[in-house]
C-alpha cells in the first residue's frame, strides 16, 4: 500500500509541475502581449519622427523625375510606404520604399523593391535594412536611402541604354543619318501621319529647308 501511495504522490507531483508550467507560460504570454502593445503604441510616433530622414530624399527623387514619376504614398497604422511608377516606353518600372515592424515589434525593417518588366538585364530588385525600434541610426538610415536611390537611378539610366530594351525603339535622323532612341529625340515633325525624329532642332530646320526647296 505504501508503494502505491508513493506512486500517487509522484503522479500528483508531475501533474502539479505541469500546471505550474502552464501558468508560467500564460504569464509569459500575457507579459509578451502587453509589451508588444506598448511598443505598438510608440511605433507611430517613432515613424513620424523618422519622416525627416526619408521624406526629403523621396521628394528629391520625385522632383528630379518630374512628370515621368507618379508617386503614391500610403500611410497605415505602424506602416509607411511610397510607390513610384515611372513612365518609360521601354518597360514598366515600379519602385517601392516601405517600413514596417517585425512580428514582435522590436525592430523596424526598411524595404526597397524594384520591379521592371520585361526583365532583360540584371539589377538589384530588393534590399532591406533593420534597426532596433528604440535605436534607429538616422545617419545609417539616410545613407541607405541615398545608396538605394542612386542604385535605382543607375539602373534606370542603364535600362535606357540597353540594346535589348532599345530594340524596336530606335529611329534615324534623316539628315544626320544616325540612329538613336525615340525618347532621346531633340525634335519631331509630323508628315502625312508619320512622325519623323531628329537629334536636334538644327537637323529639323535643315530637313524643312530641303523639303521647301523641292
Short mmCIF file of C-alpha atoms in Angstrom, two decimals:
data_model
loop_
_atom_site.label_atom_id
_atom_site.label_comp_id
_atom_site.label_asym_id
_atom_site.label_seq_id
_atom_site.Cartn_x
_atom_site.Cartn_y
_atom_site.Cartn_z
CA UNK A 1 0.00 0.00 0.00
CA UNK A 2 2.86 2.30 0.87
CA UNK A 3 4.34 1.73 -2.59
CA UNK A 4 1.03 2.71 -4.21
CA UNK A 5 0.80 5.85 -2.09
CA UNK A 6 4.29 6.85 -3.11
CA UNK A 7 3.38 6.36 -6.77
CA UNK A 8 0.28 8.51 -6.37
CA UNK A 9 2.36 11.25 -4.80
CA UNK A 10 4.77 11.16 -7.71
CA UNK A 11 1.89 11.34 -10.21
CA UNK A 12 0.40 14.31 -8.34
CA UNK A 13 3.80 16.00 -8.33
CA UNK A 14 4.10 15.62 -12.09
CA UNK A 15 0.58 16.98 -12.61
CA UNK A 16 1.25 19.93 -10.30
CA UNK A 17 4.51 20.67 -12.14
CA UNK A 18 2.69 20.59 -15.48
CA UNK A 19 0.04 23.02 -14.21
CA UNK A 20 2.78 25.32 -12.92
CA UNK A 21 4.46 25.28 -16.31
CA UNK A 22 1.15 26.16 -17.99
CA UNK A 23 0.59 29.04 -15.56
CA UNK A 24 4.13 30.30 -16.13
CA UNK A 25 3.62 30.11 -19.88
CA UNK A 26 0.32 32.02 -19.60
CA UNK A 27 2.00 34.71 -17.52
CA UNK A 28 4.86 34.92 -20.01
CA UNK A 29 2.48 35.24 -22.97
CA UNK A 30 0.45 37.94 -21.23
CA UNK A 31 3.62 39.91 -20.48
CA UNK A 32 4.79 39.48 -24.07
CA UNK A 33 1.43 40.67 -25.39
CA UNK A 34 1.39 43.70 -23.12
CA UNK A 35 4.94 44.57 -24.11
CA UNK A 36 4.08 44.26 -27.79
CA UNK A 37 1.05 46.51 -27.31
CA UNK A 38 3.21 49.11 -25.58
CA UNK A 39 5.72 49.03 -28.42
CA UNK A 40 2.89 49.35 -30.96
CA UNK A 41 1.66 52.46 -29.17
CA UNK A 42 5.12 54.01 -29.53
CA UNK A 43 5.54 52.93 -33.15
CA UNK A 44 3.63 55.68 -34.96
CA UNK A 45 5.49 58.35 -33.01
CA UNK A 46 8.84 56.82 -33.97
CA UNK A 47 7.82 56.59 -37.64
CA UNK A 48 6.63 60.18 -37.60
CA UNK A 49 9.98 61.29 -36.20
CA UNK A 50 11.85 59.34 -38.90
CA UNK A 51 9.99 61.14 -41.70
CA UNK A 52 12.75 63.76 -41.59
CA UNK A 53 15.13 61.09 -42.91
CA UNK A 54 13.20 59.63 -45.84
CA UNK A 55 10.77 62.37 -46.86
CA UNK A 56 13.27 64.91 -48.30
CA UNK A 57 15.10 62.16 -50.14
CA UNK A 58 11.98 60.72 -51.76
CA UNK A 59 10.76 64.22 -52.60
CA UNK A 60 14.11 64.92 -54.29
CA UNK A 61 13.74 61.75 -56.37
CA UNK A 62 10.19 62.68 -57.39
CA UNK A 63 11.24 66.24 -58.24
CA UNK A 64 14.16 65.09 -60.36
CA UNK A 65 11.96 62.82 -62.49
CA UNK A 66 9.09 65.30 -62.61
CA UNK A 67 6.17 64.19 -64.76
CA UNK A 68 7.89 60.91 -65.53
CA UNK A 69 7.18 59.70 -61.98
CA UNK A 70 3.82 59.13 -60.35
CA UNK A 71 4.16 58.82 -56.56
CA UNK A 72 1.61 57.04 -54.39
CA UNK A 73 2.29 57.46 -50.66
CA UNK A 74 0.47 55.15 -48.28
CA UNK A 75 0.15 55.64 -44.52
CA UNK A 76 -1.29 52.90 -42.31
CA UNK A 77 -1.05 52.28 -38.55
CA UNK A 78 2.50 51.14 -37.97
CA UNK A 79 3.41 51.21 -41.66
CA UNK A 80 4.57 53.70 -44.25
CA UNK A 81 5.24 53.20 -47.95
CA UNK A 82 5.78 55.17 -51.14
CA UNK A 83 5.38 53.65 -54.58
CA UNK A 84 6.88 55.31 -57.65
CA UNK A 85 5.59 54.40 -61.09
CA UNK A 86 7.96 55.67 -63.78
CA UNK A 87 6.90 56.45 -67.32
CA UNK A 88 9.00 54.76 -69.97
CA UNK A 89 8.35 53.48 -73.48
CA UNK A 90 10.80 50.66 -72.85
CA UNK A 91 9.47 48.96 -69.72
CA UNK A 92 7.09 49.04 -66.76
CA UNK A 93 9.09 50.42 -63.83
CA UNK A 94 7.77 50.34 -60.25
CA UNK A 95 9.86 51.35 -57.25
CA UNK A 96 8.67 50.96 -53.65
CA UNK A 97 10.12 52.06 -50.34
CA UNK A 98 8.39 50.78 -47.21
CA UNK A 99 8.89 50.49 -43.46
CA UNK A 100 7.14 48.17 -41.02
CA UNK A 101 7.95 46.48 -37.72
CA UNK A 102 8.89 42.84 -37.40
CA UNK A 103 6.32 40.43 -35.95
CA UNK A 104 7.38 41.13 -32.36
CA UNK A 105 7.57 44.92 -32.89
CA UNK A 106 11.14 45.02 -31.62
CA UNK A 107 12.78 46.10 -34.87
CA UNK A 108 11.95 48.37 -37.78
CA UNK A 109 12.53 46.92 -41.24
CA UNK A 110 13.04 49.28 -44.18
CA UNK A 111 12.39 47.74 -47.59
CA UNK A 112 13.43 48.59 -51.15
CA UNK A 113 11.67 46.81 -54.03
CA UNK A 114 12.21 47.47 -57.73
CA UNK A 115 10.09 45.77 -60.39
CA UNK A 116 10.97 46.11 -64.09
CA UNK A 117 9.01 44.28 -66.76
CA UNK A 118 10.09 42.80 -69.04
CA UNK A 119 13.29 41.67 -67.32
CA UNK A 120 16.04 41.91 -69.92
CA UNK A 121 19.01 42.74 -67.69
CA UNK A 122 20.37 42.12 -64.21
CA UNK A 123 19.56 44.63 -61.48
CA UNK A 124 19.18 44.76 -57.69
CA UNK A 125 15.47 44.26 -57.11
CA UNK A 126 15.31 44.02 -53.32
CA UNK A 127 17.15 45.22 -50.24
CA UNK A 128 16.38 45.73 -46.55
CA UNK A 129 17.94 47.35 -43.51
CA UNK A 130 16.85 46.71 -39.93
CA UNK A 131 17.21 48.69 -36.70
CA UNK A 132 16.06 48.16 -33.10
CA UNK A 133 12.80 50.02 -32.55
CA UNK A 134 14.27 52.40 -29.97
CA UNK A 135 17.69 52.78 -31.58
CA UNK A 136 17.32 53.71 -35.24
CA UNK A 137 20.60 55.13 -36.56
CA UNK A 138 19.39 58.09 -38.61
CA UNK A 139 22.77 58.61 -40.26
CA UNK A 140 22.98 54.97 -41.38
CA UNK A 141 19.35 55.04 -42.47
CA UNK A 142 19.90 58.19 -44.51
CA UNK A 143 22.92 56.62 -46.19
CA UNK A 144 20.86 53.51 -47.01
CA UNK A 145 18.18 55.63 -48.69
CA UNK A 146 20.83 57.60 -50.60
CA UNK A 147 22.54 54.43 -51.81
CA UNK A 148 19.28 52.79 -52.85
CA UNK A 149 18.14 55.88 -54.74
CA UNK A 150 21.46 56.17 -56.57
CA UNK A 151 21.32 52.45 -57.37
CA UNK A 152 17.86 52.94 -58.85
CA UNK A 153 18.98 55.94 -60.93
CA UNK A 154 21.89 53.90 -62.33
CA UNK A 155 19.51 51.05 -63.16
CA UNK A 156 17.01 53.40 -64.80
CA UNK A 157 19.71 55.03 -66.95
CA UNK A 158 21.33 51.73 -67.93
CA UNK A 159 17.93 50.39 -68.95
CA UNK A 160 17.55 53.26 -71.39
CA UNK A 161 20.96 52.46 -72.86
CA UNK A 162 20.44 48.70 -73.04
CA UNK A 163 20.31 47.23 -76.55
CA UNK A 164 17.66 44.67 -75.57
CA UNK A 165 15.26 47.32 -74.27
CA UNK A 166 16.03 49.68 -77.15
CA UNK A 167 15.25 47.06 -79.78
CA UNK A 168 12.31 48.36 -81.80
CA UNK A 169 12.63 51.84 -80.30
CA UNK A 170 15.49 53.16 -82.42
CA UNK A 171 14.84 55.79 -85.08
CA UNK A 172 17.10 57.54 -87.62
CA UNK A 173 17.61 61.23 -88.19
CA UNK A 174 17.06 61.70 -91.98
CA UNK A 175 19.70 64.45 -92.10
CA UNK A 176 22.40 63.26 -89.71
CA UNK A 177 21.85 59.60 -90.67
CA UNK A 178 22.39 58.45 -87.09
CA UNK A 179 20.20 56.14 -85.03
CA UNK A 180 19.04 56.96 -81.52
CA UNK A 181 16.18 56.04 -79.14
CA UNK A 182 12.86 57.76 -79.75
CA UNK A 183 12.81 59.18 -76.24
CA UNK A 184 16.10 61.00 -76.93
CA UNK A 185 14.80 62.92 -79.95
CA UNK A 186 15.58 66.62 -79.83
CA UNK A 187 12.74 67.45 -82.23
CA UNK A 188 9.96 65.73 -84.17
CA UNK A 189 7.87 66.52 -87.21
CA UNK A 190 4.53 65.06 -88.31
CA UNK A 191 4.40 64.43 -92.07
CA UNK A 192 1.49 62.60 -93.66
CA UNK A 193 0.51 60.94 -90.41
CA UNK A 194 4.06 59.77 -89.80
CA UNK A 195 6.45 61.05 -87.12
CA UNK A 196 9.98 61.95 -88.20
CA UNK A 197 12.59 62.12 -85.42
CA UNK A 198 15.60 64.46 -85.30
CA UNK A 199 18.58 64.59 -82.99
CA UNK A 200 18.08 68.34 -82.51
CA UNK A 201 16.40 71.43 -83.89
CA UNK A 202 19.21 72.12 -86.38
CA UNK A 203 18.65 68.92 -88.36
CA UNK A 204 14.91 69.57 -88.27
CA UNK A 205 15.42 73.03 -89.83
CA UNK A 206 17.75 71.62 -92.47
CA UNK A 207 15.17 68.96 -93.32
CA UNK A 208 12.44 71.59 -93.66
CA UNK A 209 14.68 73.77 -95.87
CA UNK A 210 15.38 70.84 -98.16
CA UNK A 211 11.69 69.96 -98.35
CA UNK A 212 10.68 73.56 -99.16
CA UNK A 213 13.37 73.76 -101.89
CA UNK A 214 11.89 70.82 -103.75
#
